[in-house]
mmCIF file of N, CA, C and O in Angstrom:
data_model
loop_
_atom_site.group_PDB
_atom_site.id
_atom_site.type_symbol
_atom_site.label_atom_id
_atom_site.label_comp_id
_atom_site.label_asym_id
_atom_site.label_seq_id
_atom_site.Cartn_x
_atom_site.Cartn_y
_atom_site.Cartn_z
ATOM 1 N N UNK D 1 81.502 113.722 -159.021
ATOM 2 C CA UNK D 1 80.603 112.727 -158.467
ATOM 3 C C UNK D 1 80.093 111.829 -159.577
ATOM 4 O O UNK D 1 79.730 112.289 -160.660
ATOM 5 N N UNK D 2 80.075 110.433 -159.260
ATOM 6 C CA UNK D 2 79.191 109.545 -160.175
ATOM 7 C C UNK D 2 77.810 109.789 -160.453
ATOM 8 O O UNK D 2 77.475 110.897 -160.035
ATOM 9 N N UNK D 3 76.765 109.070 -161.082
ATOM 10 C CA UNK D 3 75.710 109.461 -161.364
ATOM 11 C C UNK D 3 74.836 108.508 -160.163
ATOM 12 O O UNK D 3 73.712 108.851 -159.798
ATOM 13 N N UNK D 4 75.300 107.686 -159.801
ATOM 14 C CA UNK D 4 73.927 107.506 -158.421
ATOM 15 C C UNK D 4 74.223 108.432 -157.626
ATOM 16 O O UNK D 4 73.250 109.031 -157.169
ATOM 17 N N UNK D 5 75.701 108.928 -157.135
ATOM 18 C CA UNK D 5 75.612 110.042 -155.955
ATOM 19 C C UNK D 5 74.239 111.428 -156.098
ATOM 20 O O UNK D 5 73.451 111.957 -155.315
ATOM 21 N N UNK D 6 74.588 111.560 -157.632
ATOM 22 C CA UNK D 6 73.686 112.743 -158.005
ATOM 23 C C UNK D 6 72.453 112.203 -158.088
ATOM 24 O O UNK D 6 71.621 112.922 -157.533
ATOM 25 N N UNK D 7 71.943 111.080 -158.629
ATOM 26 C CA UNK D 7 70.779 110.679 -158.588
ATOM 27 C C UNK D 7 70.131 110.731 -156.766
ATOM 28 O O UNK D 7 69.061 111.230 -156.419
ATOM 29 N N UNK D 8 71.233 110.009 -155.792
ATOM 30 C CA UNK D 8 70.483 110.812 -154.452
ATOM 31 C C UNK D 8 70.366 111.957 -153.599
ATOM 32 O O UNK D 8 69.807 112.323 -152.565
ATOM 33 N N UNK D 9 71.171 112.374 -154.528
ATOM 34 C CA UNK D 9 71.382 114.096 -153.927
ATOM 35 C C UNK D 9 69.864 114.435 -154.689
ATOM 36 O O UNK D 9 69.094 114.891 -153.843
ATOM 37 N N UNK D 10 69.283 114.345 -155.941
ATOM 38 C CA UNK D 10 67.586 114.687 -156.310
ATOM 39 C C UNK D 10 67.055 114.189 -155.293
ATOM 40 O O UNK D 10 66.375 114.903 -154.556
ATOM 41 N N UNK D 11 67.206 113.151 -155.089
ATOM 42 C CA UNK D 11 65.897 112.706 -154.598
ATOM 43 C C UNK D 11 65.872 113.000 -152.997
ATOM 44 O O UNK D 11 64.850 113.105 -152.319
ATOM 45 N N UNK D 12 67.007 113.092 -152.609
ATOM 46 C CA UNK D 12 66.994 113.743 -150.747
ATOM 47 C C UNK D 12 66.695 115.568 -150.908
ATOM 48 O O UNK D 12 65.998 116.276 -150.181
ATOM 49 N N UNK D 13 67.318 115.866 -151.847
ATOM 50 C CA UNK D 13 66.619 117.399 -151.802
ATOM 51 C C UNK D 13 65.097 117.626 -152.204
ATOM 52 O O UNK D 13 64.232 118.360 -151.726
ATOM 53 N N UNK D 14 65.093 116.930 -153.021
ATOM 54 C CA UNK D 14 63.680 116.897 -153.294
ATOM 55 C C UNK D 14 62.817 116.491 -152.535
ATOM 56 O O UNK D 14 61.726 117.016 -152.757
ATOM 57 N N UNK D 15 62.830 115.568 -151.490
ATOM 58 C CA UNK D 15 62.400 115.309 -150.318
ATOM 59 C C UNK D 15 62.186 116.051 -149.024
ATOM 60 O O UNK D 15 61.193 116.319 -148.348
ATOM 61 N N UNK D 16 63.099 116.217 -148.956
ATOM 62 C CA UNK D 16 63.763 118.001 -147.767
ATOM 63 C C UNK D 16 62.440 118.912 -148.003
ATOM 64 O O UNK D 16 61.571 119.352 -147.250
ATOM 65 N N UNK D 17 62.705 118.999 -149.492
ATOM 66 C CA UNK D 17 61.930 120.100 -149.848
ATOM 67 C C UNK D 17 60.394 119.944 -149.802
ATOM 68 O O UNK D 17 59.675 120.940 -149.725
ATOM 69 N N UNK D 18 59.869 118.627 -149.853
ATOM 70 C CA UNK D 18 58.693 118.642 -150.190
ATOM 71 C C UNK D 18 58.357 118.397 -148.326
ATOM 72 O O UNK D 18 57.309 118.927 -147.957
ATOM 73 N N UNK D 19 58.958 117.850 -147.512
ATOM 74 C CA UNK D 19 59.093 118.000 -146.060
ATOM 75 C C UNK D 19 59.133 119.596 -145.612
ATOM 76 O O UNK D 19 58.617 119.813 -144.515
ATOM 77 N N UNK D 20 59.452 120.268 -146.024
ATOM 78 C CA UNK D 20 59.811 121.753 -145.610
ATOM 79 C C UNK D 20 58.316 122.274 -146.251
ATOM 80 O O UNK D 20 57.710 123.061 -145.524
ATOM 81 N N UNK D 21 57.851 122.014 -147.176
ATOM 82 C CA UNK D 21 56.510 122.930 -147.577
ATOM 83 C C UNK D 21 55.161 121.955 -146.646
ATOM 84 O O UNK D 21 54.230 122.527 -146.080
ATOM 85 N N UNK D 22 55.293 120.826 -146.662
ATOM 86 C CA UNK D 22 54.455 120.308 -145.472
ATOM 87 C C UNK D 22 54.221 120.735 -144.171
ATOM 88 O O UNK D 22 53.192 120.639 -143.502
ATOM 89 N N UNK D 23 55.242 121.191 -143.909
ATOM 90 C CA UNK D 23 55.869 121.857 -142.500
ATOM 91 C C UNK D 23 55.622 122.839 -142.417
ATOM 92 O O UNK D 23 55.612 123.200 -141.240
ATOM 93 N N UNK D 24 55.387 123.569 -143.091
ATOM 94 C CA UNK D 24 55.255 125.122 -143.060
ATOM 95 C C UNK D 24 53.758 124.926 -143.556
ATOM 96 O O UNK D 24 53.017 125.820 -143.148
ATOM 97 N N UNK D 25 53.249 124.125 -144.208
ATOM 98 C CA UNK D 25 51.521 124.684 -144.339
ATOM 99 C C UNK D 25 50.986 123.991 -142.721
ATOM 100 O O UNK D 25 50.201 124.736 -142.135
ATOM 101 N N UNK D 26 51.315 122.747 -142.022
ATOM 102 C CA UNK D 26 50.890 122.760 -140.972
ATOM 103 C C UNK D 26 50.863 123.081 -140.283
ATOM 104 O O UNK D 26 50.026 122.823 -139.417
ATOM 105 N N UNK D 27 52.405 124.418 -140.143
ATOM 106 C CA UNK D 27 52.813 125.149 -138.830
ATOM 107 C C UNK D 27 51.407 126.186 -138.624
ATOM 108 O O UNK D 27 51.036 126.503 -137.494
ATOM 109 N N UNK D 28 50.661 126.680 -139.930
ATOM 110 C CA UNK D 28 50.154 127.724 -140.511
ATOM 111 C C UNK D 28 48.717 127.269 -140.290
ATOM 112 O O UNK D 28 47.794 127.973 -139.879
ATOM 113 N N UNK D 29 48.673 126.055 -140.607
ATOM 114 C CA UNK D 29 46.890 125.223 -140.209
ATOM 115 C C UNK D 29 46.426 125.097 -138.321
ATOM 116 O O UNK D 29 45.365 125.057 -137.698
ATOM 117 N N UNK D 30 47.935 125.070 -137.952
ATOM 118 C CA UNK D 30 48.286 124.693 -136.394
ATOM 119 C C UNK D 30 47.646 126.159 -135.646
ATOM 120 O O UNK D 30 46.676 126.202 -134.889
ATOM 121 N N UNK D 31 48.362 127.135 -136.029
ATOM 122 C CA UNK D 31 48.326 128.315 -135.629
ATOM 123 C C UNK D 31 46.600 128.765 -135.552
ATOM 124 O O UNK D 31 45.957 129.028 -134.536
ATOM 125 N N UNK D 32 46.210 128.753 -136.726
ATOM 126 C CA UNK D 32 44.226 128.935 -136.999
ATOM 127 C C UNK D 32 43.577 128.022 -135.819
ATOM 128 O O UNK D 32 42.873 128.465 -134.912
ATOM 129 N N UNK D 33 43.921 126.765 -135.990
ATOM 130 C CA UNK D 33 43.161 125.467 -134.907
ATOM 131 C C UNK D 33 43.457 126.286 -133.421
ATOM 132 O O UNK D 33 42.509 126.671 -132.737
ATOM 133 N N UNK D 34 44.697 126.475 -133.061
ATOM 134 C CA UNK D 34 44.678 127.246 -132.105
ATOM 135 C C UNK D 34 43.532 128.387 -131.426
ATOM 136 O O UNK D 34 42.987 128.293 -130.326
ATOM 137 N N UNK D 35 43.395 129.267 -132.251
ATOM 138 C CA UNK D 35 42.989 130.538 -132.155
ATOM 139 C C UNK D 35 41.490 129.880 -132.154
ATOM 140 O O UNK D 35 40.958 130.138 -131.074
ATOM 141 N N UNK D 36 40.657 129.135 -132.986
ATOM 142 C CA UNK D 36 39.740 128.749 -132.854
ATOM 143 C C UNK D 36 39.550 127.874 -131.487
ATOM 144 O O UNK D 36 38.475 128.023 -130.906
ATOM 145 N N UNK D 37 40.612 126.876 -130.866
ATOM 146 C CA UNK D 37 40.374 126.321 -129.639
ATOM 147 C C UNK D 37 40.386 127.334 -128.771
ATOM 148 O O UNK D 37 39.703 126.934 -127.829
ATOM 149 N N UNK D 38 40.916 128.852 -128.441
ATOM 150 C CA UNK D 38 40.747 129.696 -127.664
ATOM 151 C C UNK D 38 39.557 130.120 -127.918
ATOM 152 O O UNK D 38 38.714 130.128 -127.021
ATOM 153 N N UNK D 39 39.343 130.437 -128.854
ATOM 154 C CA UNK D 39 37.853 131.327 -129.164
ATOM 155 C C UNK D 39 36.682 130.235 -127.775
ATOM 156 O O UNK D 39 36.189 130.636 -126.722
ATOM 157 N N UNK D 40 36.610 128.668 -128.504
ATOM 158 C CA UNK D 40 35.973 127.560 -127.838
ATOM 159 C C UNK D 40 35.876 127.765 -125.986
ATOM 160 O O UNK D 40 34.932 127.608 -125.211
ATOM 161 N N UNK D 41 36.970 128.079 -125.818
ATOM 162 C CA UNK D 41 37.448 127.580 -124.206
ATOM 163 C C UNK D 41 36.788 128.952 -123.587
ATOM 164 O O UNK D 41 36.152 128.802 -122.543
ATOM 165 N N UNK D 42 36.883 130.276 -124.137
ATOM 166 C CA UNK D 42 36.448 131.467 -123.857
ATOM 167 C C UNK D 42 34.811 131.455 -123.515
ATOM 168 O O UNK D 42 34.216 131.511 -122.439
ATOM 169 N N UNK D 43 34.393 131.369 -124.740
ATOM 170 C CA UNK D 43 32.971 130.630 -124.638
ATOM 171 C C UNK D 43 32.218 129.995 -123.663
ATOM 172 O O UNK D 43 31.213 130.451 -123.118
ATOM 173 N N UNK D 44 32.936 128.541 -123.398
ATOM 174 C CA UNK D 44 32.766 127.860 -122.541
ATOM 175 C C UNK D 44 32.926 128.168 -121.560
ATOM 176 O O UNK D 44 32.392 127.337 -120.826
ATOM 177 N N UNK D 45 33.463 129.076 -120.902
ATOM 178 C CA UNK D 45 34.057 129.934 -119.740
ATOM 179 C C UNK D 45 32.779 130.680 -119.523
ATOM 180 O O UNK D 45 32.088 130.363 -118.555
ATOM 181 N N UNK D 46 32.334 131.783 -120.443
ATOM 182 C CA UNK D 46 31.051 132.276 -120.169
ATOM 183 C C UNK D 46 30.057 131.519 -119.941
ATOM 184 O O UNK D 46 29.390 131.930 -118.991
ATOM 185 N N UNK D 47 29.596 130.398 -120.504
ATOM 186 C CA UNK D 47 28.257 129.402 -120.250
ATOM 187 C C UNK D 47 28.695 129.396 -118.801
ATOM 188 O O UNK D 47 27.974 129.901 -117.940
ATOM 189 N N UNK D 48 29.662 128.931 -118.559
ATOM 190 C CA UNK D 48 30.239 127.904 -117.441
ATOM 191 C C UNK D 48 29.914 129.256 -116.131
ATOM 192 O O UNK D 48 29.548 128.829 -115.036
ATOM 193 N N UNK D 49 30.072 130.975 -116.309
ATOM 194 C CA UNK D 49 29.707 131.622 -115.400
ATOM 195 C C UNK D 49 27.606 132.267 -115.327
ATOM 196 O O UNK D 49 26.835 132.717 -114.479
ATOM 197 N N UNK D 50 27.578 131.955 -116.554
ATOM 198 C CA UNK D 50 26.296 132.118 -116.886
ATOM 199 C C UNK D 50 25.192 130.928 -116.002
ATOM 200 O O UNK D 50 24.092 131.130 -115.487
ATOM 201 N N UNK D 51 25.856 129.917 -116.078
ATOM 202 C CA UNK D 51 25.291 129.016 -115.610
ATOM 203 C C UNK D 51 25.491 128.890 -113.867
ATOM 204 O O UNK D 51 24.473 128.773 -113.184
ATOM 205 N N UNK D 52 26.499 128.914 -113.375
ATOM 206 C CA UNK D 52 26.563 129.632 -112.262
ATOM 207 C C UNK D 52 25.795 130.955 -111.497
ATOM 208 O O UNK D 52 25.478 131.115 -110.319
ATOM 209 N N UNK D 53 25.635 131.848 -112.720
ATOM 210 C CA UNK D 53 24.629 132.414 -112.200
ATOM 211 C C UNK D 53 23.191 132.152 -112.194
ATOM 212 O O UNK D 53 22.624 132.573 -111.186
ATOM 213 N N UNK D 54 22.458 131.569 -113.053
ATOM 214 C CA UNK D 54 21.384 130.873 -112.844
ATOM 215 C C UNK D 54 20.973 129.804 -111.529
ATOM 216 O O UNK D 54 19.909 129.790 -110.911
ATOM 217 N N UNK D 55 21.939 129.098 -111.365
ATOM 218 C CA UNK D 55 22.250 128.087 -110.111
ATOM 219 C C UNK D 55 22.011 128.950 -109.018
ATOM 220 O O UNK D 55 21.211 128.578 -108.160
ATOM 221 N N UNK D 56 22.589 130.068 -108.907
ATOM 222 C CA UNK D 56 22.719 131.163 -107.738
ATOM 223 C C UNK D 56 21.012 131.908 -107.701
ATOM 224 O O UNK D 56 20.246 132.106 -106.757
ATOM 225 N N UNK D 57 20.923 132.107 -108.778
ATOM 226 C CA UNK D 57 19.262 132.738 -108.626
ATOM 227 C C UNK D 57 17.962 131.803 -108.358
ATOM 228 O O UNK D 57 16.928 132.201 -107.822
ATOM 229 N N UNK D 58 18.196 130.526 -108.815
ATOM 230 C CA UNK D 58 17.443 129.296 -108.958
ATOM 231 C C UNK D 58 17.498 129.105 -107.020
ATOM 232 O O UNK D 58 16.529 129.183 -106.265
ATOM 233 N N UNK D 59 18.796 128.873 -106.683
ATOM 234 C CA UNK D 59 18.545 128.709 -105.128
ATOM 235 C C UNK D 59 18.080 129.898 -103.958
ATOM 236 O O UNK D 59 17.609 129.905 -102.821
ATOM 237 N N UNK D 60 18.441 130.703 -104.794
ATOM 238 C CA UNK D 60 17.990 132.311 -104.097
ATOM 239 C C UNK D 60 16.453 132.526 -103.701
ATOM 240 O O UNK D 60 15.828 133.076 -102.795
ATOM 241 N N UNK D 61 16.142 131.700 -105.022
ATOM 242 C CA UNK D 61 14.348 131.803 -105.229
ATOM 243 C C UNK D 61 13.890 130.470 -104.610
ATOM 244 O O UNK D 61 12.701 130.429 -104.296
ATOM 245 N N UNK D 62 14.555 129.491 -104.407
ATOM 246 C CA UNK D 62 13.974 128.356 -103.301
ATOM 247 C C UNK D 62 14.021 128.119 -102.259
ATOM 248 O O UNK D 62 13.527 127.172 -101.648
ATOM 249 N N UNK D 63 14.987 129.451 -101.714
ATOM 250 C CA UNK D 63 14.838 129.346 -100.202
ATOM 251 C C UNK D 63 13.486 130.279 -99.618
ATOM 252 O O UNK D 63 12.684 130.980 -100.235
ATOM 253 N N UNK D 64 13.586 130.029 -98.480
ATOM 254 C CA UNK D 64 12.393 131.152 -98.148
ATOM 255 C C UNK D 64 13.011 132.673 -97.680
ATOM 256 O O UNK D 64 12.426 133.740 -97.866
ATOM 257 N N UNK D 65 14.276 132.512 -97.057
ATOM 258 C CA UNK D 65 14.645 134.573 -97.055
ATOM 259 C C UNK D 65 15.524 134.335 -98.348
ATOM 260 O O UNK D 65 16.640 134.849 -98.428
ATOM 261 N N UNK D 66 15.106 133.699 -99.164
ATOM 262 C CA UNK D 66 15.406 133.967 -100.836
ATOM 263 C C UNK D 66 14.445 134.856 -101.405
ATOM 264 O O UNK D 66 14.624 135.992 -101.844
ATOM 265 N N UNK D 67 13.283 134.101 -101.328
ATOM 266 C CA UNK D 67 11.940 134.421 -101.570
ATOM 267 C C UNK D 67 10.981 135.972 -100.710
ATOM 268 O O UNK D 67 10.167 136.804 -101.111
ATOM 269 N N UNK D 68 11.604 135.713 -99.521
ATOM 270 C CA UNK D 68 11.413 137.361 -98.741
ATOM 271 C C UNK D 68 12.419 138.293 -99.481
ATOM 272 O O UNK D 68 11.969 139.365 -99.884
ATOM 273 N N UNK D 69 13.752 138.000 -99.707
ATOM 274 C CA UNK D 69 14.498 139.320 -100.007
ATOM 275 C C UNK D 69 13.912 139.255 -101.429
ATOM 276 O O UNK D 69 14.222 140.403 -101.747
ATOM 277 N N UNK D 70 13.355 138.814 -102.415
ATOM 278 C CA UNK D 70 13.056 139.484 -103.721
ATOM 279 C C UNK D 70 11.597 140.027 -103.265
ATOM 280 O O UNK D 70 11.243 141.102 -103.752
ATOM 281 N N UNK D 71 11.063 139.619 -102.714
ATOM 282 C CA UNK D 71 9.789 140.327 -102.179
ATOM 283 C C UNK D 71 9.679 141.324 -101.684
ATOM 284 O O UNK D 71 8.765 142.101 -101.961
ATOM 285 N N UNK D 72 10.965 141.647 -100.467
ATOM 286 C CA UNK D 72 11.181 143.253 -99.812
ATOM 287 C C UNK D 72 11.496 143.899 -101.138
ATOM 288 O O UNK D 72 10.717 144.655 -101.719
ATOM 289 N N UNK D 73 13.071 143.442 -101.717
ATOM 290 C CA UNK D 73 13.190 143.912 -103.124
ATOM 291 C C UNK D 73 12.536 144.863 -104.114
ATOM 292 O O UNK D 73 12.861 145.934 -104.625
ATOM 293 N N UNK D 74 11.401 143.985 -104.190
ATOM 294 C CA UNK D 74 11.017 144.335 -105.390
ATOM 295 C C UNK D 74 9.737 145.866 -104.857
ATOM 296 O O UNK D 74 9.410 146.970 -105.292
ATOM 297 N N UNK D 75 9.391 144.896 -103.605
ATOM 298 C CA UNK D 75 8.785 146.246 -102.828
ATOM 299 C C UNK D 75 9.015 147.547 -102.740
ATOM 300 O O UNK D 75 8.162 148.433 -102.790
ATOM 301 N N UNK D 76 10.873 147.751 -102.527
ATOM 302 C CA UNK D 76 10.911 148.810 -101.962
ATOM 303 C C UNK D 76 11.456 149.513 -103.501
ATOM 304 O O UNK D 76 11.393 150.742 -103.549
ATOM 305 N N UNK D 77 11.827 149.001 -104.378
ATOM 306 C CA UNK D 77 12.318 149.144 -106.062
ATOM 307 C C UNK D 77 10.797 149.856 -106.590
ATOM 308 O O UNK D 77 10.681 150.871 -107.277
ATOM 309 N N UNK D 78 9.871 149.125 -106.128
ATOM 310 C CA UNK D 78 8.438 149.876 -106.756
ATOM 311 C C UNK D 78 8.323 151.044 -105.805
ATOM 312 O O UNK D 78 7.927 152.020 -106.443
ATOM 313 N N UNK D 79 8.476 151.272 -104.779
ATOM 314 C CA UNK D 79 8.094 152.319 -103.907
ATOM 315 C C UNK D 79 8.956 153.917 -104.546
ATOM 316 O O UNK D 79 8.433 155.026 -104.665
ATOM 317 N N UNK D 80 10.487 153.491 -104.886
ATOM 318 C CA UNK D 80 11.169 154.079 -105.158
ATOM 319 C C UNK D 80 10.776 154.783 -106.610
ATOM 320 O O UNK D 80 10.895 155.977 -106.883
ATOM 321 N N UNK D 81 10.204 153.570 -107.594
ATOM 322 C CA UNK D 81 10.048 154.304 -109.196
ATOM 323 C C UNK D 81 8.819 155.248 -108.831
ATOM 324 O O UNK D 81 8.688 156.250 -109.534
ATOM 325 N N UNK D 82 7.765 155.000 -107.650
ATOM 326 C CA UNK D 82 6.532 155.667 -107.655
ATOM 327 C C UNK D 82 6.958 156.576 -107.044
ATOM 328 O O UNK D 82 6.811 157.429 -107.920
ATOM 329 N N UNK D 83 7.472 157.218 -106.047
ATOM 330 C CA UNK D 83 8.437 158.716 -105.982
ATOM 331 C C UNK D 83 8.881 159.287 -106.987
ATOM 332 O O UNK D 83 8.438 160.381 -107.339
ATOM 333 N N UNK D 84 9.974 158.562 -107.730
ATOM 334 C CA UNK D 84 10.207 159.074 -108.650
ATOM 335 C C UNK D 84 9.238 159.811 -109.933
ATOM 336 O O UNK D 84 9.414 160.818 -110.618
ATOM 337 N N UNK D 85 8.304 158.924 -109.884
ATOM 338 C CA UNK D 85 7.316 159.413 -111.293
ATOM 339 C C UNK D 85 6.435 160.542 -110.396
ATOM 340 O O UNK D 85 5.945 161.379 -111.154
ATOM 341 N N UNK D 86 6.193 160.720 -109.341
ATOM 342 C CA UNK D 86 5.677 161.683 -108.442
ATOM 343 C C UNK D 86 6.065 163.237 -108.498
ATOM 344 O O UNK D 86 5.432 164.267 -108.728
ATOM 345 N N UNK D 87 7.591 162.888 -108.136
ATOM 346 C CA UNK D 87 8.594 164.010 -108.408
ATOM 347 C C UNK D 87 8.705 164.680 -109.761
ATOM 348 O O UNK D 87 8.923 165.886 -109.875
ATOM 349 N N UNK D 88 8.505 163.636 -111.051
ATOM 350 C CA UNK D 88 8.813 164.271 -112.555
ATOM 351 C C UNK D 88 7.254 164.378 -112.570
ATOM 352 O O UNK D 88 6.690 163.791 -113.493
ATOM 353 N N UNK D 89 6.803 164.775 -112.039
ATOM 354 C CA UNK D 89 4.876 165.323 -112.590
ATOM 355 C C UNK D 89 4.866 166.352 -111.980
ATOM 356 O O UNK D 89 4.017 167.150 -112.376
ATOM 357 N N UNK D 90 5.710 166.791 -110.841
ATOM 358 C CA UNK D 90 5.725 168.326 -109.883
ATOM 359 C C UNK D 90 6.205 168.869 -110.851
ATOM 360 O O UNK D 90 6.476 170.069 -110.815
#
């Protein structure tokens, strides 16, 4: 081979090459961003049922047999612990 052939055979391998280590640190940066956008979406998934449940208790408590059933509720929940503490004093 003449000397420009070899002169572009450096400079395309050398290129290749510096393309191939680019490639492989982004495949590697790609992979982390990933795992962190799952971590994100997971998250957001919980607010997103958390908040749903608040919505659900918020209207529970503004209706009025919202407002009776935590009232029987809580009624018959106290009736129950005062048996109970009745029973552990016998």
């Amino acid at each position: 081979m003449e000397t420009p052939a070899w002169i572009l055979v450096f400079i395309l391998s050398g290129t290749l090459f510096i393309f191939l280590l680019v490639s492989i640190i982004l495949v590697i940066k790609l992979i982390g961003v990933t795992k962190e956008a799952k971590k994100i979406v997971q998250q957001g998934q919980d607010i997103a049922e958390k908040a749903d449940d608040i919505a659900g208790n918020v209207r529970d408590m503004t209706t009025v047999g919202g407002l009776v059933k935590y009232f029987v509720d809580s009624y018959t929940e106290g009736d129950k612990k005062a048996k109970k503490s009745k029973k552990e004093e016998k």
